[in-house]
mmCIF file of C-alpha atoms (C1' of nucleotides) in Angstrom:
data_model
loop_
_atom_site.group_PDB
_atom_site.id
_atom_site.type_symbol
_atom_site.label_atom_id
_atom_site.label_comp_id
_atom_site.label_asym_id
_atom_site.label_seq_id
_atom_site.Cartn_x
_atom_site.Cartn_y
_atom_site.Cartn_z
ATOM 1 C CA MET B 1 -211.833 -118.655 -108.104
ATOM 2 C CA SER B 2 -215.635 -117.951 -107.432
ATOM 3 C CA ASN B 3 -216.517 -114.798 -105.599
ATOM 4 C CA ALA B 4 -217.075 -112.035 -107.809
ATOM 5 C CA LEU B 5 -213.427 -111.770 -108.084
ATOM 6 C CA ALA B 6 -213.032 -109.431 -111.361
ATOM 7 C CA THR B 7 -209.756 -107.689 -111.907
ATOM 8 C CA GLY B 8 -206.508 -107.909 -110.141
ATOM 9 C CA ASP B 9 -206.612 -106.123 -107.993
ATOM 10 C CA ASP B 10 -209.690 -107.570 -106.311
ATOM 11 C CA LEU B 11 -207.341 -111.185 -105.855
ATOM 12 C CA LEU B 12 -204.204 -108.799 -104.983
ATOM 13 C CA ARG B 13 -206.457 -107.111 -101.836
ATOM 14 C CA LEU B 14 -208.591 -110.576 -100.412
ATOM 15 C CA LEU B 15 -204.713 -112.124 -100.314
ATOM 16 C CA ALA B 16 -203.520 -109.175 -98.706
ATOM 17 C CA ALA B 17 -206.374 -108.459 -96.015
ATOM 18 C CA MET B 18 -205.463 -112.385 -95.271
ATOM 19 C CA ALA B 19 -201.261 -111.557 -95.052
ATOM 20 C CA ASN B 20 -201.435 -110.682 -90.731
ATOM 21 C CA PRO B 21 -202.331 -113.542 -88.544
ATOM 22 C CA HIS B 22 -204.792 -111.192 -86.846
ATOM 23 C CA ARG B 23 -207.410 -111.376 -89.339
ATOM 24 C CA LEU B 24 -206.883 -115.222 -90.057
ATOM 25 C CA ARG B 25 -208.466 -115.363 -86.850
ATOM 26 C CA ILE B 26 -211.324 -113.132 -86.922
ATOM 27 C CA VAL B 27 -212.234 -114.597 -89.680
ATOM 28 C CA ALA B 28 -211.832 -118.641 -88.546
ATOM 29 C CA ALA B 29 -213.028 -116.545 -84.718
ATOM 30 C CA LEU B 30 -216.561 -115.755 -87.323
ATOM 31 C CA SER B 31 -216.123 -118.173 -89.397
ATOM 32 C CA ARG B 32 -216.545 -120.987 -86.080
ATOM 33 C CA TYR B 33 -218.935 -118.479 -84.784
ATOM 34 C CA GLY B 34 -220.254 -117.120 -86.284
ATOM 35 C CA VAL B 35 -221.906 -113.682 -86.634
ATOM 36 C CA ARG B 36 -220.935 -111.235 -82.927
ATOM 37 C CA HIS B 37 -220.433 -107.516 -82.060
ATOM 38 C CA VAL B 38 -217.149 -105.739 -82.052
ATOM 39 C CA SER B 39 -216.880 -105.878 -78.186
ATOM 40 C CA ASP B 40 -217.303 -109.147 -77.868
ATOM 41 C CA LEU B 41 -215.126 -110.570 -81.589
ATOM 42 C CA ALA B 42 -211.889 -108.550 -80.004
ATOM 43 C CA ARG B 43 -212.416 -110.218 -76.423
ATOM 44 C CA LEU B 44 -212.556 -113.675 -78.560
ATOM 45 C CA VAL B 45 -209.185 -112.673 -80.334
ATOM 46 C CA GLY B 46 -207.838 -111.554 -78.071
ATOM 47 C CA ILE B 47 -206.700 -107.809 -79.530
ATOM 48 C CA SER B 48 -207.590 -104.403 -78.631
ATOM 49 C CA ARG B 49 -210.810 -102.433 -79.838
ATOM 50 C CA PRO B 50 -208.955 -99.963 -81.751
ATOM 51 C CA LEU B 51 -206.142 -102.615 -83.305
ATOM 52 C CA LEU B 52 -209.994 -104.671 -84.596
ATOM 53 C CA TYR B 53 -210.706 -101.777 -86.074
ATOM 54 C CA LEU B 54 -208.541 -101.567 -88.188
ATOM 55 C CA HIS B 55 -208.282 -105.549 -88.867
ATOM 56 C CA LEU B 56 -212.528 -104.713 -89.423
ATOM 57 C CA GLU B 57 -211.900 -102.393 -92.148
ATOM 58 C CA LYS B 58 -209.561 -103.746 -94.540
ATOM 59 C CA LEU B 59 -211.596 -107.434 -94.307
ATOM 60 C CA GLU B 60 -214.594 -105.596 -95.528
ATOM 61 C CA GLN B 61 -212.594 -103.488 -98.071
ATOM 62 C CA ALA B 62 -211.809 -106.864 -99.601
ATOM 63 C CA GLY B 63 -215.456 -107.698 -99.030
ATOM 64 C CA VAL B 64 -214.310 -110.781 -97.096
ATOM 65 C CA ILE B 65 -217.006 -109.890 -94.443
ATOM 66 C CA HIS B 66 -219.987 -107.055 -93.743
ATOM 67 C CA SER B 67 -220.869 -105.585 -90.402
ATOM 68 C CA HIS B 68 -224.166 -102.910 -89.959
ATOM 69 C CA LEU B 69 -225.671 -101.665 -86.053
ATOM 70 C CA ALA B 70 -227.932 -103.241 -84.026
ATOM 71 C CA LEU B 71 -230.152 -103.444 -80.704
ATOM 72 C CA SER B 72 -229.618 -105.949 -78.452
ATOM 73 C CA ASP B 73 -232.180 -106.698 -75.993
ATOM 74 C CA ASP B 74 -230.850 -104.662 -73.149
ATOM 75 C CA GLY B 75 -230.984 -101.406 -75.799
ATOM 76 C CA LYS B 76 -227.091 -101.167 -76.420
ATOM 77 C CA ALA B 77 -226.151 -100.205 -79.807
ATOM 78 C CA LEU B 78 -223.661 -103.306 -81.137
ATOM 79 C CA ARG B 79 -221.960 -103.307 -84.585
ATOM 80 C CA GLN B 80 -222.372 -107.026 -85.809
ATOM 81 C CA VAL B 81 -220.375 -108.978 -87.715
ATOM 82 C CA GLY B 82 -220.383 -111.783 -89.943
ATOM 83 C CA ILE B 83 -218.538 -113.378 -92.994
ATOM 84 C CA LEU B 84 -219.182 -112.826 -96.014
ATOM 85 C CA PRO B 85 -218.882 -115.975 -97.379
ATOM 86 C CA PHE B 86 -215.793 -116.698 -100.037
ATOM 87 C CA HIS B 87 -214.136 -119.154 -102.398
ATOM 88 C CA VAL B 88 -210.798 -118.168 -104.491
ATOM 89 C CA THR B 89 -208.179 -122.192 -105.633
ATOM 90 C CA LEU B 90 -204.779 -120.250 -105.814
ATOM 91 C CA SER B 91 -203.376 -120.899 -108.535
ATOM 92 C CA PRO B 92 -200.510 -119.951 -110.891
ATOM 93 C CA ASP B 93 -202.905 -120.170 -112.974
ATOM 94 C CA LEU B 94 -205.748 -118.904 -111.928
ATOM 95 C CA ILE B 95 -202.179 -115.471 -111.211
ATOM 96 C CA ALA B 96 -201.361 -115.528 -114.634
ATOM 97 C CA ARG B 97 -205.106 -115.106 -115.015
ATOM 98 C CA PHE B 98 -205.666 -111.772 -112.478
ATOM 99 C CA ALA B 99 -201.836 -110.464 -113.391
ATOM 100 C CA ASP B 100 -202.820 -108.894 -116.216
ATOM 101 C CA THR B 101 -205.348 -106.137 -114.044
ATOM 102 C CA LEU B 102 -203.568 -105.410 -111.963
ATOM 103 C CA THR B 103 -203.144 -101.489 -111.469
ATOM 104 C CA ASP B 104 -200.724 -101.256 -108.714
ATOM 105 C CA PHE B 105 -199.718 -97.498 -109.132
ATOM 106 C CA LYS B 106 -199.985 -96.795 -105.240
ATOM 107 C CA GLU B 107 -203.300 -95.594 -105.212
ATOM 108 C CA LYS B 108 -205.497 -96.375 -102.194
ATOM 109 C CA LYS B 109 -208.129 -94.790 -100.688
ATOM 110 C CA GLY B 110 -211.798 -95.385 -103.041
ATOM 111 C CA MET S 1 -206.034 -127.170 -99.668
ATOM 112 C CA SER S 2 -203.725 -129.581 -101.376
ATOM 113 C CA ASN S 3 -200.098 -128.410 -101.710
ATOM 114 C CA ALA S 4 -197.685 -129.801 -97.906
ATOM 115 C CA LEU S 5 -199.302 -126.934 -96.109
ATOM 116 C CA ALA S 6 -198.613 -128.147 -92.618
ATOM 117 C CA THR S 7 -199.459 -125.049 -90.359
ATOM 118 C CA GLY S 8 -201.517 -122.078 -89.749
ATOM 119 C CA ASP S 9 -197.983 -120.610 -90.221
ATOM 120 C CA ASP S 10 -197.541 -122.091 -93.493
ATOM 121 C CA LEU S 11 -200.576 -120.921 -94.920
ATOM 122 C CA LEU S 12 -199.150 -117.115 -93.414
ATOM 123 C CA ARG S 13 -195.768 -117.293 -95.887
ATOM 124 C CA LEU S 14 -197.744 -117.910 -98.233
ATOM 125 C CA LEU S 15 -200.144 -115.447 -98.564
ATOM 126 C CA ALA S 16 -197.953 -113.121 -97.588
ATOM 127 C CA ALA S 17 -195.969 -113.728 -100.242
ATOM 128 C CA MET S 18 -198.481 -113.487 -102.949
ATOM 129 C CA ALA S 19 -199.262 -110.250 -101.711
ATOM 130 C CA ASN S 20 -197.662 -107.996 -103.489
ATOM 131 C CA PRO S 21 -198.706 -107.209 -107.311
ATOM 132 C CA HIS S 22 -194.391 -107.530 -108.218
ATOM 133 C CA ARG S 23 -195.074 -111.005 -106.764
ATOM 134 C CA LEU S 24 -197.987 -111.621 -108.366
ATOM 135 C CA ARG S 25 -196.647 -110.732 -111.485
ATOM 136 C CA ILE S 26 -193.819 -112.663 -111.369
ATOM 137 C CA VAL S 27 -195.514 -115.668 -111.140
ATOM 138 C CA ALA S 28 -197.284 -114.808 -113.559
ATOM 139 C CA ALA S 29 -194.760 -114.080 -115.593
ATOM 140 C CA LEU S 30 -193.282 -117.796 -114.883
ATOM 141 C CA SER S 31 -196.205 -119.520 -114.787
ATOM 142 C CA ARG S 32 -196.807 -118.037 -118.728
ATOM 143 C CA TYR S 33 -192.658 -118.384 -119.887
ATOM 144 C CA GLY S 34 -191.619 -121.105 -117.626
ATOM 145 C CA VAL S 35 -187.975 -121.329 -116.279
ATOM 146 C CA ARG S 36 -186.442 -118.084 -116.567
ATOM 147 C CA HIS S 37 -183.074 -116.115 -115.500
ATOM 148 C CA VAL S 38 -182.829 -113.334 -112.699
ATOM 149 C CA SER S 39 -181.913 -110.879 -115.190
ATOM 150 C CA ASP S 40 -184.181 -111.740 -117.564
ATOM 151 C CA LEU S 41 -187.071 -111.853 -115.414
ATOM 152 C CA ALA S 42 -186.068 -108.475 -114.163
ATOM 153 C CA ARG S 43 -186.392 -106.863 -117.802
ATOM 154 C CA LEU S 44 -189.679 -109.211 -118.374
ATOM 155 C CA VAL S 45 -191.522 -107.971 -115.020
ATOM 156 C CA GLY S 46 -190.001 -104.886 -114.682
ATOM 157 C CA ILE S 47 -188.396 -104.237 -111.541
ATOM 158 C CA SER S 48 -184.430 -103.677 -110.624
ATOM 159 C CA ARG S 49 -182.399 -106.951 -110.079
ATOM 160 C CA PRO S 50 -182.022 -106.257 -106.574
ATOM 161 C CA LEU S 51 -185.596 -106.171 -106.226
ATOM 162 C CA LEU S 52 -186.259 -108.328 -107.350
ATOM 163 C CA TYR S 53 -183.335 -110.234 -105.973
ATOM 164 C CA LEU S 54 -186.269 -108.721 -102.612
ATOM 165 C CA HIS S 55 -189.074 -110.299 -103.437
ATOM 166 C CA LEU S 56 -187.754 -113.693 -105.186
ATOM 167 C CA GLU S 57 -186.469 -114.553 -101.573
ATOM 168 C CA LYS S 58 -189.989 -114.084 -100.142
ATOM 169 C CA LEU S 59 -190.724 -116.416 -102.392
ATOM 170 C CA GLU S 60 -188.880 -118.939 -102.153
ATOM 171 C CA GLN S 61 -189.632 -119.085 -98.660
ATOM 172 C CA ALA S 62 -193.068 -119.390 -99.070
ATOM 173 C CA GLY S 63 -192.141 -121.996 -101.412
ATOM 174 C CA VAL S 64 -193.319 -120.472 -104.459
ATOM 175 C CA ILE S 65 -190.331 -120.714 -106.787
ATOM 176 C CA HIS S 66 -187.164 -122.703 -107.155
ATOM 177 C CA SER S 67 -184.006 -121.739 -108.733
ATOM 178 C CA HIS S 68 -180.570 -122.914 -109.113
ATOM 179 C CA LEU S 69 -177.443 -122.098 -111.076
ATOM 180 C CA ALA S 70 -176.669 -122.991 -114.603
ATOM 181 C CA LEU S 71 -174.266 -122.672 -117.182
ATOM 182 C CA SER S 72 -175.563 -120.910 -120.190
ATOM 183 C CA ASP S 73 -174.589 -122.036 -123.682
ATOM 184 C CA ASP S 74 -172.026 -119.008 -123.606
ATOM 185 C CA GLY S 75 -170.512 -120.135 -120.612
ATOM 186 C CA LYS S 76 -171.770 -117.037 -118.668
ATOM 187 C CA ALA S 77 -173.717 -117.889 -115.338
ATOM 188 C CA LEU S 78 -177.477 -118.293 -114.374
ATOM 189 C CA ARG S 79 -180.147 -118.618 -111.957
ATOM 190 C CA GLN S 80 -181.948 -120.016 -113.387
ATOM 191 C CA VAL S 81 -185.966 -119.935 -111.971
ATOM 192 C CA GLY S 82 -189.197 -122.117 -111.871
ATOM 193 C CA ILE S 83 -192.805 -121.942 -110.205
ATOM 194 C CA LEU S 84 -192.908 -125.301 -108.114
ATOM 195 C CA PRO S 85 -196.741 -125.683 -108.586
ATOM 196 C CA PHE S 86 -199.250 -124.720 -105.678
ATOM 197 C CA HIS S 87 -203.519 -125.922 -105.328
ATOM 198 C CA VAL S 88 -204.743 -124.423 -102.803
ATOM 199 C CA THR S 89 -208.572 -122.880 -101.943
ATOM 200 C CA LEU S 90 -209.009 -120.304 -99.573
ATOM 201 C CA SER S 91 -212.044 -120.084 -97.966
ATOM 202 C CA PRO S 92 -213.113 -119.508 -94.390
ATOM 203 C CA ASP S 93 -213.621 -123.971 -93.252
ATOM 204 C CA LEU S 94 -209.823 -123.628 -95.033
ATOM 205 C CA ILE S 95 -208.628 -120.442 -92.779
ATOM 206 C CA ALA S 96 -211.025 -121.533 -89.522
ATOM 207 C CA ARG S 97 -208.675 -125.233 -89.549
ATOM 208 C CA PHE S 98 -205.580 -123.494 -89.816
ATOM 209 C CA ALA S 99 -205.894 -120.705 -87.314
ATOM 210 C CA ASP S 100 -204.439 -122.833 -84.633
ATOM 211 C CA THR S 101 -201.625 -124.049 -85.671
ATOM 212 C CA LEU S 102 -201.067 -119.882 -86.585
ATOM 213 C CA THR S 103 -197.669 -119.092 -83.650
ATOM 214 C CA ASP S 104 -197.190 -115.802 -84.663
ATOM 215 C CA PHE S 105 -194.415 -114.199 -81.866
ATOM 216 C CA LYS S 106 -193.032 -111.407 -83.828
ATOM 217 C CA GLU S 107 -190.551 -114.424 -84.696
ATOM 218 C CA LYS S 108 -188.997 -114.501 -89.227
ATOM 219 C CA LYS S 109 -186.081 -115.395 -89.953
ATOM 220 C CA GLY S 110 -185.323 -119.641 -90.096
ATOM 221 C "C1'" DT E 1 -224.787 -90.309 -59.458
ATOM 222 C "C1'" DG E 2 -221.846 -93.324 -60.788
ATOM 223 C "C1'" DC E 3 -219.941 -97.663 -62.162
ATOM 224 C "C1'" DA E 4 -219.940 -101.212 -66.603
ATOM 225 C "C1'" DT E 5 -220.400 -102.451 -71.523
ATOM 226 C "C1'" DA E 6 -221.212 -100.582 -75.668
ATOM 227 C "C1'" DT E 7 -219.247 -97.949 -80.144
ATOM 228 C "C1'" DG E 8 -215.924 -95.120 -82.948
ATOM 229 C "C1'" DT E 9 -211.743 -91.776 -83.559
ATOM 230 C "C1'" DC E 10 -207.340 -89.848 -83.374
ATOM 231 C "C1'" DA E 11 -202.400 -88.595 -82.168
ATOM 232 C "C1'" DG E 12 -198.427 -90.513 -82.383
ATOM 233 C "C1'" DA E 13 -194.530 -94.406 -82.285
ATOM 234 C "C1'" DA E 14 -192.521 -98.662 -83.431
ATOM 235 C "C1'" DA E 15 -192.127 -102.357 -86.407
ATOM 236 C "C1'" DT E 16 -192.375 -103.540 -91.596
ATOM 237 C "C1'" DA E 17 -192.263 -103.912 -95.857
ATOM 238 C "C1'" DC E 18 -190.219 -101.939 -99.976
ATOM 239 C "C1'" DC E 19 -186.525 -99.548 -102.968
ATOM 240 C "C1'" DT E 20 -182.237 -97.579 -105.268
ATOM 241 C "C1'" DG E 21 -177.768 -96.783 -105.696
ATOM 242 C "C1'" DA E 22 -172.856 -98.411 -106.145
ATOM 243 C "C1'" DC E 23 -170.209 -102.136 -106.000
ATOM 244 C "C1'" DA E 24 -166.889 -106.213 -106.438
ATOM 245 C "C1'" DT E 25 -166.953 -110.305 -108.910
ATOM 246 C "C1'" DA E 26 -167.202 -113.212 -113.691
ATOM 247 C "C1'" DT E 27 -167.554 -114.892 -118.529
ATOM 248 C "C1'" DG E 28 -166.649 -114.152 -123.937
ATOM 249 C "C1'" DC E 29 -166.177 -110.721 -127.752
ATOM 250 C "C1'" DA E 30 -164.390 -107.620 -131.238
ATOM 251 C "C1'" DT L 1 -158.312 -104.034 -123.540
ATOM 252 C "C1'" DG L 2 -162.701 -102.379 -123.482
ATOM 253 C "C1'" DC L 3 -167.326 -103.538 -123.529
ATOM 254 C "C1'" DA L 4 -171.777 -106.523 -122.755
ATOM 255 C "C1'" DT L 5 -173.447 -110.013 -119.977
ATOM 256 C "C1'" DA L 6 -174.529 -112.143 -115.718
ATOM 257 C "C1'" DT L 7 -174.572 -113.002 -110.467
ATOM 258 C "C1'" DG L 8 -175.002 -111.382 -105.687
ATOM 259 C "C1'" DT L 9 -175.172 -108.605 -102.031
ATOM 260 C "C1'" DC L 10 -175.496 -104.086 -98.577
ATOM 261 C "C1'" DA L 11 -176.149 -99.231 -96.913
ATOM 262 C "C1'" DG L 12 -179.336 -96.457 -95.925
ATOM 263 C "C1'" DG L 13 -183.749 -94.713 -96.998
ATOM 264 C "C1'" DT L 14 -188.802 -93.923 -97.803
ATOM 265 C "C1'" DA L 15 -192.892 -95.148 -97.591
ATOM 266 C "C1'" DT L 16 -196.833 -98.668 -95.245
ATOM 267 C "C1'" DT L 17 -198.717 -101.708 -91.955
ATOM 268 C "C1'" DT L 18 -199.698 -101.904 -87.126
ATOM 269 C "C1'" DC L 19 -199.973 -101.208 -82.353
ATOM 270 C "C1'" DT L 20 -201.327 -98.936 -78.167
ATOM 271 C "C1'" DG L 21 -202.928 -95.371 -75.346
ATOM 272 C "C1'" DA L 22 -206.281 -91.104 -74.357
ATOM 273 C "C1'" DC L 23 -211.100 -89.323 -75.251
ATOM 274 C "C1'" DA L 24 -215.594 -88.537 -76.482
ATOM 275 C "C1'" DT L 25 -219.696 -89.626 -76.916
ATOM 276 C "C1'" DA L 26 -224.409 -93.540 -75.627
ATOM 277 C "C1'" DT L 27 -227.191 -97.214 -72.806
ATOM 278 C "C1'" DG L 28 -229.179 -99.584 -68.678
ATOM 279 C "C1'" DC L 29 -228.664 -101.120 -63.915
ATOM 280 C "C1'" DA L 30 -228.030 -100.429 -58.979
#
DNA sequence: TGCATATGTCAGAAATACCTGACATATGCA
DNA sequence: TGCATATGTCAGGTATTTCTGACATATGCA
């Protein structure tokens, strides 16, 4: 593994964040083209903004991306989003090591 | 990566198979204790058999486990299930390389 | 002022995923 | 024969996730 995965819940959150075609495309796009603002990214990936927001939220909670507001040259507020590099070697062994610290119990929000 | 992941859909299927606490525990249990038959595994992981079947189906479709019927010493039919070792290094780069071969389009069953 | 661009949030619908309880069948053993 | 163990499948319900359309607000520019 690598990226500060402390508990089984962290691993699960990462896996769940990745288990969706739109989110894989979002990560792929950011990986290839670097930082992009929300509307730009929505066009790049081909989905609506509201939907993109939903997916960005999950990616952010999993620690896969990061975002912040910034002013563009022409004075518009842009939410810039970029990747937070990660590197996890998925294997039965890794999973065995993290399974014990799996909380479960349906408690979502934080 | 490693395990014969050919397309983005394969990657997505693997990630989706892992994105569930029960399934992580199933993989962990099989990784630790080796081959187990269904009823045994259900007790080990602490879930009902019908539910276990559902999860095993997803794991099998993702190529993470394998199973077959075998006779026990006392003549009972047992479905033995075991892990098919895998080893995938998840990273933005890997995802960028697989994102193009993502089918999506809601077509499930095979 | 009117149009284009951007952010951010909702309610409610549609689609999936997840789970339980019940049922049917088969073997070994007391 | 009756009990325990095992496999395998279903209908039906609940819970989550995913997605759309509408709204409100702000800036720059013609």
